[in-house]
mmCIF file of C-alpha atoms in Angstrom:
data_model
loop_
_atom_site.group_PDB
_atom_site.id
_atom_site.type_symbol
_atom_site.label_atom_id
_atom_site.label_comp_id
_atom_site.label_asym_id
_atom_site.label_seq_id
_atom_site.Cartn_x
_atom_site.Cartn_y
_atom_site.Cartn_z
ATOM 1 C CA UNK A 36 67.715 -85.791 48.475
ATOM 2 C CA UNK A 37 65.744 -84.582 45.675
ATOM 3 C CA UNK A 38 62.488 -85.986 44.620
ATOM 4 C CA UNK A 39 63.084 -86.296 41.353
ATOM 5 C CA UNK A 40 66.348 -88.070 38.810
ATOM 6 C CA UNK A 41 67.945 -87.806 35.747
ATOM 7 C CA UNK A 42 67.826 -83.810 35.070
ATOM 8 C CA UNK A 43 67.844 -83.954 31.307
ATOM 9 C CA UNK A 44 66.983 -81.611 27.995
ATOM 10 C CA UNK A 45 66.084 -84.280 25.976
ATOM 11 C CA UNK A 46 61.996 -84.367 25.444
ATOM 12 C CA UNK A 47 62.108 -88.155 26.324
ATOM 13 C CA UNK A 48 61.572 -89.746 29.564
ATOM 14 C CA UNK A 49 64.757 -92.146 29.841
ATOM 15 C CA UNK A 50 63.118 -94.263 32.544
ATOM 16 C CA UNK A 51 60.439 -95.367 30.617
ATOM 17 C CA UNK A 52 62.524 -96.147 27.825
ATOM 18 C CA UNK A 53 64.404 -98.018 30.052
ATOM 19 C CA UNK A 54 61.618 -100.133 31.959
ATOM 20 C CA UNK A 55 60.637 -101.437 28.033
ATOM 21 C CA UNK A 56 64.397 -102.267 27.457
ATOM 22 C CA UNK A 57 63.865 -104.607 30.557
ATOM 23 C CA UNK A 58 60.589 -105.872 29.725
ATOM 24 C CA UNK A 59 61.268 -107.185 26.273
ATOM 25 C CA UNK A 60 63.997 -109.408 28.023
ATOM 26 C CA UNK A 61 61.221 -110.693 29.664
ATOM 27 C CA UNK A 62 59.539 -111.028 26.620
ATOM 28 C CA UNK A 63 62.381 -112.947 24.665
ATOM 29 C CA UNK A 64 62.179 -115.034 27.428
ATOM 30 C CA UNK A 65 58.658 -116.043 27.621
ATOM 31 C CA UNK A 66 58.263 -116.309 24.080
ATOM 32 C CA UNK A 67 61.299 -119.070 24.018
ATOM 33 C CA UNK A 68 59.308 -121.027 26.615
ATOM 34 C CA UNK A 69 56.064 -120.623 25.009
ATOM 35 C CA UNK A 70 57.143 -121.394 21.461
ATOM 36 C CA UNK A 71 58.766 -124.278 22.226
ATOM 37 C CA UNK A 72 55.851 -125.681 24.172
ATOM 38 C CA UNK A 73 54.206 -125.194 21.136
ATOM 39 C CA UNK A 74 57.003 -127.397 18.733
ATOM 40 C CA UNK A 75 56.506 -130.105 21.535
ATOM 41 C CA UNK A 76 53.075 -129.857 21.483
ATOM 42 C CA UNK A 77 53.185 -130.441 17.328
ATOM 43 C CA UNK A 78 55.608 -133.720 17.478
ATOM 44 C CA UNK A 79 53.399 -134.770 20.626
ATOM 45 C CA UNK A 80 56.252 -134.776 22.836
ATOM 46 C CA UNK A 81 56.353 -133.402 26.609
ATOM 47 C CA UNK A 82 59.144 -132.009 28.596
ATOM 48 C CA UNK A 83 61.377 -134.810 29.859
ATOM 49 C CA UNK A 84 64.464 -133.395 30.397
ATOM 50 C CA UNK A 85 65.169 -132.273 34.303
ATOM 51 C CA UNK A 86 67.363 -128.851 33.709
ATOM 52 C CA UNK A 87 64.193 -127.873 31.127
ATOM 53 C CA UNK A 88 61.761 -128.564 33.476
ATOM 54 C CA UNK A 89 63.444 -126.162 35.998
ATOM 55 C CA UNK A 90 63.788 -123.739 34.293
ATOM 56 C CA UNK A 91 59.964 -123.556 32.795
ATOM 57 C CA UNK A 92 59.251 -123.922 36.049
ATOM 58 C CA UNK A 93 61.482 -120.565 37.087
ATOM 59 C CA UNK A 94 59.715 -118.460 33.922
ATOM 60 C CA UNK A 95 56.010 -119.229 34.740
ATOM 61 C CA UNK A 96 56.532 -118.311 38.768
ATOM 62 C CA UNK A 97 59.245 -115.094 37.477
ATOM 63 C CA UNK A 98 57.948 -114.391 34.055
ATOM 64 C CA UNK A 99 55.044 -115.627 32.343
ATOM 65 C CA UNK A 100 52.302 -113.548 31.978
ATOM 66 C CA UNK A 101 54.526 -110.492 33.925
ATOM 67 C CA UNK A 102 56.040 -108.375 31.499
ATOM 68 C CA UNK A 103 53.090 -107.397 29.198
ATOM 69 C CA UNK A 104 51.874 -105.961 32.302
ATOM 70 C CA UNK A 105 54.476 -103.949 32.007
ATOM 71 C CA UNK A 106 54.151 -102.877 28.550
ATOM 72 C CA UNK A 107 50.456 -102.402 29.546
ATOM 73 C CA UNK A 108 51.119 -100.128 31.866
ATOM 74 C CA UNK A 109 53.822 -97.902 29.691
ATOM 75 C CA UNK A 110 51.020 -97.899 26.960
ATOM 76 C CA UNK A 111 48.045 -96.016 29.331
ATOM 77 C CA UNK A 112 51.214 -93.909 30.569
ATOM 78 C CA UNK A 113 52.119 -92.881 27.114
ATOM 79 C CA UNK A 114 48.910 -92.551 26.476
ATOM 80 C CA UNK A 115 48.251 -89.486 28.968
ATOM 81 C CA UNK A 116 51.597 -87.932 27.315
ATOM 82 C CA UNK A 117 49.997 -87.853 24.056
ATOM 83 C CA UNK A 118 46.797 -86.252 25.479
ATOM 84 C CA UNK A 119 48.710 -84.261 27.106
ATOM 85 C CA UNK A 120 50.833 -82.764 24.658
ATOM 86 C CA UNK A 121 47.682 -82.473 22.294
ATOM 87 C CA UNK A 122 46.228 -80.327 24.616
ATOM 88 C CA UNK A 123 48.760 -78.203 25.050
ATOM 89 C CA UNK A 124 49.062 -77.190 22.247
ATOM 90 C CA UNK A 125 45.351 -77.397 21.072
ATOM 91 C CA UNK A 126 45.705 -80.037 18.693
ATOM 92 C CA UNK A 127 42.772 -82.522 18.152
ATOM 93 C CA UNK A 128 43.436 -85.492 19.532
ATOM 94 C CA UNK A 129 40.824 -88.222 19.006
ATOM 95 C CA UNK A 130 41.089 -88.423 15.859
ATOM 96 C CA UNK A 131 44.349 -88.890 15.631
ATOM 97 C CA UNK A 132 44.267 -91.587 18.208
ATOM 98 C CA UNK A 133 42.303 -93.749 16.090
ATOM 99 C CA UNK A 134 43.922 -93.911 13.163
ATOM 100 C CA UNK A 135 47.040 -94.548 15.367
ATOM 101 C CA UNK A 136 45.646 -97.853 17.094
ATOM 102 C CA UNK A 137 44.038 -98.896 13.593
ATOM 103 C CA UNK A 138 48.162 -98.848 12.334
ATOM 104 C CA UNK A 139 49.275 -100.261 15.358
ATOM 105 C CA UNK A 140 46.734 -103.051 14.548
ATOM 106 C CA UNK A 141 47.680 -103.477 11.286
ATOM 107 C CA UNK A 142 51.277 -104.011 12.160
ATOM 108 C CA UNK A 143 50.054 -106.255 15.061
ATOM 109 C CA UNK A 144 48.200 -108.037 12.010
ATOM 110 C CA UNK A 145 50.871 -108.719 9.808
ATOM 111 C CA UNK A 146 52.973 -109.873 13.332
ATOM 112 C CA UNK A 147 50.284 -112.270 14.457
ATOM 113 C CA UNK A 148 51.072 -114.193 10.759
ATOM 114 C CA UNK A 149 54.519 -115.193 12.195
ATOM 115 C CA UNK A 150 53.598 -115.629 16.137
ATOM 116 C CA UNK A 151 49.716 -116.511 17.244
ATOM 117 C CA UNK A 152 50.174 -115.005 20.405
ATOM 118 C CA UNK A 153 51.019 -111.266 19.719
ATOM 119 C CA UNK A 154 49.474 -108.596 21.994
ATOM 120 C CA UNK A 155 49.728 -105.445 19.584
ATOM 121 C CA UNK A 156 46.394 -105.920 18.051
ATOM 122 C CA UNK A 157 45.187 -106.765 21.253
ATOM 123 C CA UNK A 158 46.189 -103.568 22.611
ATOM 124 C CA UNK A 159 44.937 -101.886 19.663
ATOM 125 C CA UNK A 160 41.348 -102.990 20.502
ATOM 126 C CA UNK A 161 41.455 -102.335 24.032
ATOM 127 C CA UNK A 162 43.110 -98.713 23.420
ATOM 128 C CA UNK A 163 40.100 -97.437 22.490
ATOM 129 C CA UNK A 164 38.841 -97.666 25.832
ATOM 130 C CA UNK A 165 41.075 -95.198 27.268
ATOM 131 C CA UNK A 166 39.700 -92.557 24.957
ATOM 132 C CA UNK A 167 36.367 -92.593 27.199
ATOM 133 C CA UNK A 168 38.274 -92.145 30.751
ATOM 134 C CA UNK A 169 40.850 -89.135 29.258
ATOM 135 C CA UNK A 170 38.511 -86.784 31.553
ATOM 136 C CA UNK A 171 38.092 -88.765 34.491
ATOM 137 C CA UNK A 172 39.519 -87.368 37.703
ATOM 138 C CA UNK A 173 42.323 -89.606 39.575
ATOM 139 C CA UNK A 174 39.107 -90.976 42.372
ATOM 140 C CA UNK A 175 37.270 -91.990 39.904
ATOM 141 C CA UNK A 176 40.099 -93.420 37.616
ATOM 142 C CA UNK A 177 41.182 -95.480 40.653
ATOM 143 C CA UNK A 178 37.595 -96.985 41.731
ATOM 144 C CA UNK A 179 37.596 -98.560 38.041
ATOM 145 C CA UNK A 180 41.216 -99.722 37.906
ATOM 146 C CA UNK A 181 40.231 -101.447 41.333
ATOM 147 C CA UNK A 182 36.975 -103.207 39.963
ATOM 148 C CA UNK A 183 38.947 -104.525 36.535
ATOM 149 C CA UNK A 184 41.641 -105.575 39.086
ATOM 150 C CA UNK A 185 39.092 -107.610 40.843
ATOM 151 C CA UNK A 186 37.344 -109.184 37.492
ATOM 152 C CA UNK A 187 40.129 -110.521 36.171
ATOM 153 C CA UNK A 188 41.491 -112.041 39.327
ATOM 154 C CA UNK A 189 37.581 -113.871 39.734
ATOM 155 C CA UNK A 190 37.639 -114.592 36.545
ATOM 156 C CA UNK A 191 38.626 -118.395 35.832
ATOM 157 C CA UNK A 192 40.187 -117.962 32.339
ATOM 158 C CA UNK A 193 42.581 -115.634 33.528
ATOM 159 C CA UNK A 194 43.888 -118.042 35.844
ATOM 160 C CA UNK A 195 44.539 -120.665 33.099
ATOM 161 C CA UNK A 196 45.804 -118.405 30.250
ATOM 162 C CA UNK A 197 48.232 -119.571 28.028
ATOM 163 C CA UNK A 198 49.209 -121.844 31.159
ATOM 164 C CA UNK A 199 49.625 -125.647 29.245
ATOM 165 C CA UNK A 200 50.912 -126.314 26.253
ATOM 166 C CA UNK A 201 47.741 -128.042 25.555
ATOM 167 C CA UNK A 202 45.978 -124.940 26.368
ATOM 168 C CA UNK A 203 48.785 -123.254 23.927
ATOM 169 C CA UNK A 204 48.246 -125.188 21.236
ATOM 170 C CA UNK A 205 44.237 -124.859 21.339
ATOM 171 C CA UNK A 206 44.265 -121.081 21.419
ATOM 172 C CA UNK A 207 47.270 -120.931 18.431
ATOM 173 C CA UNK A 208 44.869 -123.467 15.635
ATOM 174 C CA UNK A 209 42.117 -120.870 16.675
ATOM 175 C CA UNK A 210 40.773 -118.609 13.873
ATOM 176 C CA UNK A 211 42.082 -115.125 14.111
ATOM 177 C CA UNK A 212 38.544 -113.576 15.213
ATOM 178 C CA UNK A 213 38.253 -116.196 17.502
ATOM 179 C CA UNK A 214 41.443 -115.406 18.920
ATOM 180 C CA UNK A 215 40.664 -111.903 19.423
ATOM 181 C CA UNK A 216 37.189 -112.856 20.741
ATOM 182 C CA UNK A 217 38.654 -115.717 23.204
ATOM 183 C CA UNK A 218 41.014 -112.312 24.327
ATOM 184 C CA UNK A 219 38.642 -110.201 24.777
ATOM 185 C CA UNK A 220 36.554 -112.419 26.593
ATOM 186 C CA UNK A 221 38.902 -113.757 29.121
ATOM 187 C CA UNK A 222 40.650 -111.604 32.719
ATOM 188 C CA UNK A 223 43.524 -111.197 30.315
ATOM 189 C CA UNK A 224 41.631 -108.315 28.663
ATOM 190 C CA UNK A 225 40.431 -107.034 31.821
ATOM 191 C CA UNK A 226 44.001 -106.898 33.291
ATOM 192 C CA UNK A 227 45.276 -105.619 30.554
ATOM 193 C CA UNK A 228 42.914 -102.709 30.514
ATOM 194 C CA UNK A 229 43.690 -101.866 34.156
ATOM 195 C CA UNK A 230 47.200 -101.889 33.554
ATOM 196 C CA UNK A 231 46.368 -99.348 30.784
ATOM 197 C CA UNK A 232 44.476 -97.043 33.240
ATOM 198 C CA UNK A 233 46.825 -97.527 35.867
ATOM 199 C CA UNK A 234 49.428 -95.989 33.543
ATOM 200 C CA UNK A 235 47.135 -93.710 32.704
ATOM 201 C CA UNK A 236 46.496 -92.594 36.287
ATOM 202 C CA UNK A 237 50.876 -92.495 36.892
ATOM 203 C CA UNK A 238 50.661 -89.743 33.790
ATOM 204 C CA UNK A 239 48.045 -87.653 36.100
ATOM 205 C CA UNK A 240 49.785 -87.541 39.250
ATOM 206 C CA UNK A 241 52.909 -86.880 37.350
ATOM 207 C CA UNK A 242 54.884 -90.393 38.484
ATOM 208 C CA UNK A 243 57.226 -90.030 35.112
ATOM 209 C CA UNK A 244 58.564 -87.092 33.875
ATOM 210 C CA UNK A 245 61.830 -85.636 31.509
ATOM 211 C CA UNK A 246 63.176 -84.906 34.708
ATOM 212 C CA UNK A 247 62.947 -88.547 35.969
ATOM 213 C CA UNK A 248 59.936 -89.847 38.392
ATOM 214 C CA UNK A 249 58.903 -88.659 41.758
ATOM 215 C CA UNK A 250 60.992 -91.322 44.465
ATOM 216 C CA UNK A 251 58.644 -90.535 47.592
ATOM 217 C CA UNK A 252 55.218 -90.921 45.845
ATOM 218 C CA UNK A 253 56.250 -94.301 43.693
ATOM 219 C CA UNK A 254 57.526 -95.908 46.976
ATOM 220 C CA UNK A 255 54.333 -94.867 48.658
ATOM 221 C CA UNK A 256 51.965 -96.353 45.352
ATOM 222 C CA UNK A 257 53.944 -99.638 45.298
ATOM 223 C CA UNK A 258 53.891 -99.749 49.184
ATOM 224 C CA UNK A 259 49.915 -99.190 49.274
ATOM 225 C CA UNK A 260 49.551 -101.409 46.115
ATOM 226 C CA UNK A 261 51.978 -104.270 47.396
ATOM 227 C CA UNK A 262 49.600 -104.350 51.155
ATOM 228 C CA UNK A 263 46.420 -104.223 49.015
ATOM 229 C CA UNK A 264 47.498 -106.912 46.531
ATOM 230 C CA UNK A 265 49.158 -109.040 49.880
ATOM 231 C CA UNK A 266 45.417 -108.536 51.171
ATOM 232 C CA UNK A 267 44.159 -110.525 47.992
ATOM 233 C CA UNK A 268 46.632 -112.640 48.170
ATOM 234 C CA UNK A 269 45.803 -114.175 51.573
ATOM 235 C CA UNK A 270 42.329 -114.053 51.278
ATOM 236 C CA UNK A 271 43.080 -116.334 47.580
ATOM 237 C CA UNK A 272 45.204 -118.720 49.462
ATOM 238 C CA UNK A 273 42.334 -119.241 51.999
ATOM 239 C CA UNK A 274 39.586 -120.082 50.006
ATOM 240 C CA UNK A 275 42.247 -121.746 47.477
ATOM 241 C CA UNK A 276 41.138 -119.734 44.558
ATOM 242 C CA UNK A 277 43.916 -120.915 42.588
ATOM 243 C CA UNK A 278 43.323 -118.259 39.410
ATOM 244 C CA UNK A 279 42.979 -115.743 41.726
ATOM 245 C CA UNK A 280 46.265 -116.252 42.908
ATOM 246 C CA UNK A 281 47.988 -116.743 39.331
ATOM 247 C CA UNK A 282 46.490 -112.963 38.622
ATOM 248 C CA UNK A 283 47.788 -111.336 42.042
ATOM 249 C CA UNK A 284 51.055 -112.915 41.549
ATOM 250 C CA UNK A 285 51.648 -111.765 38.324
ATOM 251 C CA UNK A 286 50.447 -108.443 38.946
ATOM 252 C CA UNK A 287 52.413 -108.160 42.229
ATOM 253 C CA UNK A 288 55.700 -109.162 40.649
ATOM 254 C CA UNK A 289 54.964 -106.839 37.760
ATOM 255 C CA UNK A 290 55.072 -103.662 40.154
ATOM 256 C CA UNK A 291 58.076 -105.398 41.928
ATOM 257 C CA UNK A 292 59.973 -105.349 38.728
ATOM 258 C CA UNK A 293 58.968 -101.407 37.525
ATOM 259 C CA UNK A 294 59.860 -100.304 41.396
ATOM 260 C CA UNK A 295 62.625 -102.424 41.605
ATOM 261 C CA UNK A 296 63.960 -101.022 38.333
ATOM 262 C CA UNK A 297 63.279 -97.226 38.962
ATOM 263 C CA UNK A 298 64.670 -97.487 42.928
ATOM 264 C CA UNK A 299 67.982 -99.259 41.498
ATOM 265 C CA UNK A 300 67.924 -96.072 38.544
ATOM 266 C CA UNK A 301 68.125 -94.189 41.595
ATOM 267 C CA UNK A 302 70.460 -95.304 43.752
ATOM 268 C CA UNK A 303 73.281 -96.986 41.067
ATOM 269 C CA UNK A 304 72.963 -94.061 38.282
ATOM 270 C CA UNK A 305 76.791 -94.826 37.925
ATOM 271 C CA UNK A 306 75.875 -97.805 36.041
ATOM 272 C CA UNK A 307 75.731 -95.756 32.243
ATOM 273 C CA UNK A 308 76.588 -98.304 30.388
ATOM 274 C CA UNK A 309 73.403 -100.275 31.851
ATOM 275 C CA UNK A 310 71.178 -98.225 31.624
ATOM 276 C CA UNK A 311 72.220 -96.394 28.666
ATOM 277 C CA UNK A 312 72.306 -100.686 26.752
ATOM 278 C CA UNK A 313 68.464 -100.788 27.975
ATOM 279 C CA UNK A 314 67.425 -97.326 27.064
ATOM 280 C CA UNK A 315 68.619 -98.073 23.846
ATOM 281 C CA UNK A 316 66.775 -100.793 23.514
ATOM 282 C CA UNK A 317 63.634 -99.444 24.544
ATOM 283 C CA UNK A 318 63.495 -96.579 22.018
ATOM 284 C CA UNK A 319 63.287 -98.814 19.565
ATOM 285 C CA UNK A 320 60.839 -101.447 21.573
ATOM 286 C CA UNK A 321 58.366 -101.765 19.089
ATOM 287 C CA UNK A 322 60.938 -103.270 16.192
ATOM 288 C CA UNK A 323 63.212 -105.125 18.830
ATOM 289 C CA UNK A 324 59.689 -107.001 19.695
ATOM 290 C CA UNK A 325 59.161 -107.890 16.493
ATOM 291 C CA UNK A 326 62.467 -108.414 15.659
ATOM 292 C CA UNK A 327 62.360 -111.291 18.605
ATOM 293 C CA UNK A 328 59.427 -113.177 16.921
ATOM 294 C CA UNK A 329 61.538 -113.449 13.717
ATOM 295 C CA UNK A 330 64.617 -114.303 15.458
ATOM 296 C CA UNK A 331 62.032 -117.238 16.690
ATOM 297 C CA UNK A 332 60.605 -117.926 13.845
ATOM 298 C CA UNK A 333 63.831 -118.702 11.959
ATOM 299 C CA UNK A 334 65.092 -120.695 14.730
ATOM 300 C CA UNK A 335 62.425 -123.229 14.374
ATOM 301 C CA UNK A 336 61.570 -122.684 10.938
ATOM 302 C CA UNK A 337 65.261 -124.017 10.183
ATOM 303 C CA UNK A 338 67.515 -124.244 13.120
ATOM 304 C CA UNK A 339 65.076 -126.068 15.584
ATOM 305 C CA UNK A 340 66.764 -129.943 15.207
ATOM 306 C CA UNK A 341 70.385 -128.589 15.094
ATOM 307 C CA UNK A 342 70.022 -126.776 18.582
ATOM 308 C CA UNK A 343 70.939 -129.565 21.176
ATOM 309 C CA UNK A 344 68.002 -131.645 19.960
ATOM 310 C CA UNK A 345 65.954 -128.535 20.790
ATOM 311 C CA UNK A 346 66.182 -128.257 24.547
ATOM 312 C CA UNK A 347 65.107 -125.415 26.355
ATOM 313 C CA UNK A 348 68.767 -124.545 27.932
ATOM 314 C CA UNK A 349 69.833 -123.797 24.418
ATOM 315 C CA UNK A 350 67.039 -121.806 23.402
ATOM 316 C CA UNK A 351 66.960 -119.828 26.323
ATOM 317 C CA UNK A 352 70.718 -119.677 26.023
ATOM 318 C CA UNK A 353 70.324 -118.594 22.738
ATOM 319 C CA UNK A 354 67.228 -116.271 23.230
ATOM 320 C CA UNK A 355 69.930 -114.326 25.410
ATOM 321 C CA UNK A 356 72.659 -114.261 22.829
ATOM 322 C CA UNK A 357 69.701 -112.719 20.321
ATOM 323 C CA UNK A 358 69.229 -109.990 23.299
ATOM 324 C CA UNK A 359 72.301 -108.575 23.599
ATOM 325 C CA UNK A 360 72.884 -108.823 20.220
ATOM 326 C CA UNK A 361 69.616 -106.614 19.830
ATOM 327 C CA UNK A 362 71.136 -104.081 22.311
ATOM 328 C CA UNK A 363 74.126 -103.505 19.942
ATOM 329 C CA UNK A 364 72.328 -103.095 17.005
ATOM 330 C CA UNK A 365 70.017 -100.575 18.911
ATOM 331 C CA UNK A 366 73.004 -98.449 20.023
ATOM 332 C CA UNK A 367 74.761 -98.334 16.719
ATOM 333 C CA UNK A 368 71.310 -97.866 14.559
ATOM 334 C CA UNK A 369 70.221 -94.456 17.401
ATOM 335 C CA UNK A 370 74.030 -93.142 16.617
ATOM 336 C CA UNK A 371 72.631 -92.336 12.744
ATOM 337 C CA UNK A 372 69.067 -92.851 13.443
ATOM 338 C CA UNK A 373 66.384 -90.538 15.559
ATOM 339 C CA UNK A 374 63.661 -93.747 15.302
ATOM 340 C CA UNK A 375 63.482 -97.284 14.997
ATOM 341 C CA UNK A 376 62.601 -98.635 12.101
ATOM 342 C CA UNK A 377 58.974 -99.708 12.780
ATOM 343 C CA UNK A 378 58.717 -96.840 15.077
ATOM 344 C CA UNK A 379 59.401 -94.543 12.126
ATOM 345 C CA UNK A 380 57.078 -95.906 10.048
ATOM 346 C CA UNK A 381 54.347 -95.572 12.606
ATOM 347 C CA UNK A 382 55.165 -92.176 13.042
ATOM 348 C CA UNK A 383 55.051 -91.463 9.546
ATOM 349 C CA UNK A 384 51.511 -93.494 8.712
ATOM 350 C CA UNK A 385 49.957 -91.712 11.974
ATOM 351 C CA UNK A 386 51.562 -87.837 10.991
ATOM 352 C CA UNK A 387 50.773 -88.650 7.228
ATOM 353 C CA UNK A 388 50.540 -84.841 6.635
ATOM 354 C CA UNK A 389 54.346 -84.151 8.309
ATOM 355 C CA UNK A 390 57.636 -85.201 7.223
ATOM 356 C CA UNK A 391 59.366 -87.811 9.576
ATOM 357 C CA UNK A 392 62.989 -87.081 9.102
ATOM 358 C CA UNK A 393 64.770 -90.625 9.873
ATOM 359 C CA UNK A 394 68.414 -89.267 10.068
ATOM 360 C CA UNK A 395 69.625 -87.620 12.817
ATOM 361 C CA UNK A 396 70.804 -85.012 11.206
ATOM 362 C CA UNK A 397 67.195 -83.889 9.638
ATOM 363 C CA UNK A 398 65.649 -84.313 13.445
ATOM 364 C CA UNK A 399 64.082 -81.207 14.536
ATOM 365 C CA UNK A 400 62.564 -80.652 17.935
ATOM 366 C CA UNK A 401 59.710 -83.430 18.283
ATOM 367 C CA UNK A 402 58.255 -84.082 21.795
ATOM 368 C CA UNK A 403 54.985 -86.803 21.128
ATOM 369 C CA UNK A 404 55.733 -89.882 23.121
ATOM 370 C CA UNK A 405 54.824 -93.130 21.020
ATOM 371 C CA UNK A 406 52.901 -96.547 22.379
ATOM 372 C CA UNK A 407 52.805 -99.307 23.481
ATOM 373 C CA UNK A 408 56.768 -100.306 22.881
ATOM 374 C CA UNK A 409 58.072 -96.805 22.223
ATOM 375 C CA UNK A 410 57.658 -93.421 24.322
#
């Protein structure tokens, strides 16, 4: 059996686009839990119905604090395709970097207005620190994604994160700088940054590529990550460290759901109209992100009383509807379209000096792989 899938011209690497499809379900679904915590929180009510509180209690063990791992770990990937493509073609780089993350902050800016909790100017910050470890060899790259791994699972705030809607509500009256600082300052940056250099590391060895990724060696990185994160595991159950736990799990389940996602591309590629509904989706991950917070955001603005009395069933219920919804418009816009619509723009504000042809129809051949919600 070959070693690699999906033989393909296109300059895109369907799997990744594929793996963000997925994670932004994740992320509908954590931000229904977490903004509704939040409404609670503001009429000082608590959870009291039985259905509701199983199923919070199925997205904090399933997926809370998961799936921006993911995206994480597509940004350092994407990342190292950017470099890479730079040099190539012996293009500065740097430069252009920076005034990348400083858009991607700006649009995280405007986003945080509508939803406290939004990780793109987050990840704008911490981006910069993948400029410094571009040259690093893969030894070297792995001895630091092993020490962050270990700092944020020791560290008590990452343990408690976003975990209460007490805790919630605290970190959403914040200030915006203190936001950012109380981010910075927690694990939840230092995870974060390992994911990025762990993606970062999957571009070096080659994981992902146009032809597909490399079977053997990802079932032999989540195999050696899985025993080494088991390890933790049991010695955090032993001396009861319970943040050290909440970290491992997360990050355990996080590589469960990338394998689990690239081994079932491989063995059910009949399933196009799956995978072709999430790859879809995740070309255009960036606006379909931000396109969930305003979904959100008019829901409770306006529809919040008329939902069932606002339980959770009906806002997850309808958090799903919203999905696939998303997954239609994101087939029908890329049948006219080349980019989303936020992807476009951030195309056009970082290549301010090249024409960004929107239609189809004007595409030429372009090959640079965007980040953190778009190759």
């Amino acid at each position: 059996m070959a070693d690699t899938l999906l033989k393909t011209d296109s300059p895109r690497i369907s799997i990744l686009d594929i793996l963000r499809g997925f994670a932004l379900y994740g992320i509908i679904l954590a931000h229904a839990a977490s903004i509704y915590l939040l409404e609670l929180q503001s009429e000082g009510k608590k959870i009291g119905n039985e259905t509701d509180l199983l199923i919070k209690s199925f997205l904090s063990f399933f997926v809370e604090r998961k799936f921006y791992l993911i995206f994480s770990f597509l940004f350092g990937l994407s990342f190292y395709i950017q470099f890479r493509n730079a040099k190539r073609k012996g293009q500065p780089f740097t430069i252009k970097f920076i005034w990348r993350l400083f858009v991607l902050f700006i649009i995280g800016l405007l986003h945080n207005q509508f939803y406290a909790f939004d990780i793109l100017h987050i990840y704008a910050i911490i981006g910069l620190l993948l400029i410094p470890v571009r040259h690093l060899n893969q030894r070297h790259l792995l001895f630091i994604i092993a020490i962050l791994v270990v700092a944020a699972c020791l560290s008590s705030e990452f343990g408690h994160h976003i975990k209460s809607s007490s805790s919630m509500s605290l970190i959403a009256n914040l200030g915006f700088s203190q936001r950012i600082i109380h981010q910075l300052s927690s694990g939840h940056f230092l995870m974060i940054l390992s994911l990025f250099y762990l993606g970062y590391w999957a571009g070096t060895v080659d994981l992902f590529n146009a032809k597909g990724f490399r079977t053997e060696l990802l079932k032999k990185s989540l195999l050696l990550w899985s025993l080494a994160l088991g390890m933790f595991l049991i010695i955090g159950s032993t001396l009861y460290y319970t943040a050290t736990l909440s970290a491992l799990k997360s990050l355990w389940l996080s590589f469960c759901y990338i394998g689990g996602i690239c081994l079932l591309y491989w063995y059910r590629k009949k399933w196009r109209l799956f995978w072709s509904a999430l790859e879809n989706l995740g070309r255009m991950g960036l606006t379909n992100y931000v396109l969930q917070t305003f979904f959100f955001f008019l829901l409770f603005e306006f529809g919040y009383k008329q939902v069932k009395n606002g339980e959770l069933l009906s806002i997850i219920i309808l958090a799903n509807l919203f999905y696939f919804a998303q997954i239609i418009f994101s087939i029908y816009w890329f049948k006219k379209f080349s980019f989303g619509p936020l992807e476009w723009i951030w195309r056009s504000t970082t290549n301010l000096y090249k024409n960004q042809p929107l239609q189809k129809k004007k595409l030429h051949s372009m090959v640079e792989q965007d980040a953190p919600l778009s190759q």
